[in-house]
XYZ file of C-alpha atoms in Angstrom:
256
model
C 111.303 121.484 169.571
C 109.150 118.915 167.772
C 106.208 119.537 170.104
C 106.574 123.316 169.738
C 106.657 122.994 165.967
C 103.550 120.795 165.930
C 101.726 123.228 168.206
C 102.658 126.114 165.916
C 101.359 124.333 162.840
C 98.155 123.456 164.701
C 97.652 127.097 165.678
C 98.128 128.230 162.071
C 95.672 125.592 160.881
C 93.098 126.698 163.455
C 93.539 130.382 162.570
C 92.956 129.604 158.884
C 89.871 127.594 159.817
C 88.543 130.592 161.786
C 88.930 132.777 158.692
C 87.119 130.171 156.587
C 84.255 129.995 159.093
C 83.822 133.774 159.081
C 83.996 133.799 155.298
C 81.153 131.283 155.090
C 78.952 132.650 157.865
C 79.608 136.367 157.670
C 79.651 136.702 161.466
C 80.177 134.278 164.348
C 80.655 134.437 168.099
C 83.487 132.997 170.180
C 81.351 130.062 171.370
C 80.295 129.174 167.821
C 83.875 129.267 166.568
C 85.171 127.260 169.534
C 82.565 124.566 168.923
C 83.276 124.499 165.191
C 87.024 123.954 165.552
C 86.742 121.827 168.699
C 88.653 123.976 171.185
C 87.943 125.700 174.505
C 86.454 129.209 174.330
C 89.656 130.697 175.743
C 91.661 129.206 172.855
C 89.200 130.542 170.304
C 89.345 133.960 171.981
C 93.169 133.993 171.761
C 93.032 133.045 168.076
C 90.536 135.805 167.350
C 92.649 138.268 169.317
C 95.719 137.447 167.242
C 93.766 137.784 163.987
C 92.211 141.042 165.178
C 95.658 142.430 165.996
C 96.679 141.815 162.369
C 93.469 143.473 161.117
C 92.203 140.205 159.605
C 89.055 140.072 161.750
C 87.076 142.686 163.659
C 84.253 142.774 166.166
C 80.875 143.518 164.674
C 78.529 146.119 166.109
C 76.879 143.277 168.010
C 79.583 142.734 170.638
C 80.791 139.172 170.849
C 80.391 138.597 167.133
C 83.352 138.662 164.787
C 83.645 139.133 161.026
C 86.417 139.420 158.449
C 88.201 142.753 158.338
C 89.765 144.731 155.513
C 93.198 143.236 156.182
C 91.998 140.203 154.221
C 91.558 142.424 151.159
C 95.182 143.537 151.501
C 96.324 139.911 151.362
C 94.017 139.061 148.489
C 95.228 142.113 146.595
C 98.707 140.624 146.295
C 97.315 137.483 144.682
C 94.987 139.445 142.428
C 97.888 141.550 141.184
C 99.794 138.483 140.031
C 96.728 136.933 138.471
C 95.970 140.163 136.616
C 99.551 140.880 135.628
C 99.605 138.979 132.338
C 96.119 140.055 131.323
C 96.668 143.715 132.140
C 100.193 143.774 130.780
C 99.655 142.122 127.408
C 98.175 145.099 125.495
C 100.962 147.310 126.824
C 103.586 144.734 125.857
C 102.138 144.569 122.345
C 102.410 148.335 122.058
C 105.975 148.355 123.388
C 107.085 145.545 121.080
C 105.761 147.497 118.110
C 107.194 150.815 119.291
C 110.624 149.551 120.331
C 110.837 146.896 117.628
C 112.100 144.169 119.965
C 110.704 141.308 122.021
C 109.032 142.327 125.303
C 108.668 140.138 128.414
C 107.080 140.398 131.851
C 108.930 138.625 134.673
C 108.480 138.112 138.431
C 110.610 136.678 141.233
C 110.101 132.993 141.880
C 112.298 131.448 144.556
C 115.768 132.827 143.679
C 115.078 133.221 139.965
C 113.253 135.560 137.608
C 110.514 133.711 135.733
C 108.955 135.106 132.563
C 105.145 135.100 132.582
C 104.422 136.515 129.140
C 106.185 137.512 125.947
C 105.304 139.522 122.858
C 107.663 139.176 119.930
C 108.845 142.257 118.094
C 108.264 142.806 114.370
C 111.889 142.187 113.386
C 112.765 139.038 111.513
C 115.420 138.095 114.069
C 113.771 137.898 117.482
C 114.670 136.500 120.875
C 114.102 132.975 122.141
C 110.732 132.194 123.747
C 111.415 132.824 127.433
C 107.893 132.168 128.792
C 108.061 129.891 131.824
C 111.855 129.921 131.861
C 113.731 130.488 135.123
C 116.549 132.970 134.575
C 119.263 134.248 136.947
C 118.507 137.433 138.821
C 122.053 138.808 138.665
C 122.552 138.321 134.917
C 119.260 139.557 133.426
C 117.786 143.051 133.164
C 114.487 141.933 134.743
C 116.358 140.187 137.533
C 118.428 143.281 138.275
C 115.323 145.457 138.328
C 113.575 143.083 140.730
C 116.656 142.799 142.970
C 116.995 146.587 143.027
C 113.671 146.933 144.841
C 114.095 144.192 147.439
C 115.180 144.989 150.965
C 118.850 144.271 151.645
C 118.347 141.075 153.667
C 115.953 139.537 151.154
C 118.221 140.447 148.246
C 121.325 139.026 149.922
C 119.470 135.830 150.793
C 118.360 135.303 147.182
C 121.835 135.958 145.800
C 123.380 133.589 148.321
C 120.861 130.875 147.469
C 121.355 131.232 143.729
C 125.053 131.994 143.645
C 126.380 134.378 141.022
C 127.401 131.998 138.260
C 129.284 133.200 135.214
C 127.393 132.711 131.941
C 129.520 134.846 129.632
C 132.746 136.866 129.983
C 130.535 139.900 130.757
C 128.562 138.308 133.608
C 128.815 140.122 136.933
C 129.828 137.569 139.570
C 130.451 139.710 142.659
C 128.052 141.618 144.872
C 130.528 144.472 145.046
C 130.150 145.020 141.320
C 126.411 144.297 141.176
C 125.197 146.550 144.002
C 126.190 149.869 142.357
C 124.288 148.775 139.250
C 121.202 148.063 141.359
C 121.491 151.520 142.918
C 121.737 153.042 139.434
C 118.675 151.046 138.360
C 116.640 152.420 141.273
C 117.780 155.970 140.542
C 117.203 156.071 136.792
C 114.261 153.661 136.685
C 115.698 150.951 134.447
C 118.360 148.240 134.366
C 120.401 146.937 131.437
C 122.381 143.809 130.640
C 124.968 143.769 127.888
C 125.653 140.170 126.819
C 125.681 139.089 130.488
C 123.419 136.038 130.221
C 123.949 135.102 126.575
C 126.596 136.306 124.158
C 124.873 138.415 121.539
C 121.787 139.215 123.661
C 121.098 142.594 125.292
C 118.114 143.653 127.406
C 116.663 146.583 129.338
C 113.933 146.427 132.031
C 111.712 148.716 134.126
C 109.704 148.054 137.298
C 105.978 147.290 137.512
C 104.168 148.152 140.756
C 101.011 146.738 142.292
C 98.148 148.771 143.749
C 100.077 149.339 147.000
C 103.272 150.532 145.316
C 105.227 147.298 145.761
C 107.398 146.276 142.802
C 105.888 142.961 141.714
C 107.311 142.510 138.223
C 109.636 143.846 135.573
C 108.863 144.505 131.931
C 111.830 144.118 129.598
C 112.801 144.540 125.967
C 115.516 142.299 124.543
C 117.203 141.815 121.211
C 120.402 140.874 119.411
C 123.385 142.977 120.455
C 124.274 143.987 116.890
C 120.890 145.719 116.581
C 119.839 146.398 120.183
C 123.001 148.180 121.262
C 123.673 149.714 124.662
C 123.066 153.144 123.143
C 119.766 151.982 121.681
C 118.668 150.541 125.038
C 119.217 153.872 126.764
C 117.239 155.558 123.978
C 114.186 153.292 124.405
C 114.328 153.254 128.227
C 111.829 156.142 128.625
C 109.269 154.275 126.490
C 109.794 151.139 128.579
C 109.450 153.084 131.829
C 106.233 154.609 130.498
C 104.929 151.156 129.580
C 105.762 149.822 133.052
C 103.903 152.785 134.579
C 100.919 152.015 132.347
C 100.819 148.382 133.532
C 101.178 149.579 137.135
C 98.233 151.925 136.644
C 96.171 149.040 135.253
C 96.987 147.076 138.423
C 95.617 149.902 140.565
C 98.767 151.887 141.366
C 98.041 155.608 141.446
C 101.470 156.965 142.336
């Protein structure tokens, strides 16, 4: 098993090196690539074949030469979306914070948590804690629920199993049987809510942000003290939040 694992890592390393070579040179033949990475031509040909099958490289018009393909742009697009998320989302978050009157955050999945990337405080004198950079539980936050709602079943179950479903307040949902119907509701209506589930006295509502390819990559949320940001109020502002999430998605290149 150890030898197989080492061989697998070596193959990955060589494949990445091939992509780097093509990035630097523009085009290169099998012999050039084999010489560069120090392998037999047949090995280089197999590597190129695997990369070509995943649309990461393609044969140029001059047969025998290879170059990067558009599959690389697809991979880079995922990174670009995350890098652009805060920059593109901030003006929308400012608008939402002013319109809704509460603190607005953007969060993404990191490991088995939701992590907040940016926050704009609302105009009210009593505002939420600064959540930027904080890891928060997926099952007990509105952003976490929204992100979980758009994961495939296996990925979602794996994250919940890794994190556990700890109880933070008497209102925290601690069973999948109770959480899953809420996630289905969130997908259907376009937003998720938490009512004092992570902190007593704190309520929040979140909507999904999509990248250029339609994948849900983040959630934008509004949160505030329960005495002011009631469950009724959250449902009232949900359409504005959904519209703001759609605006951020559009800024990231999503046209749906």
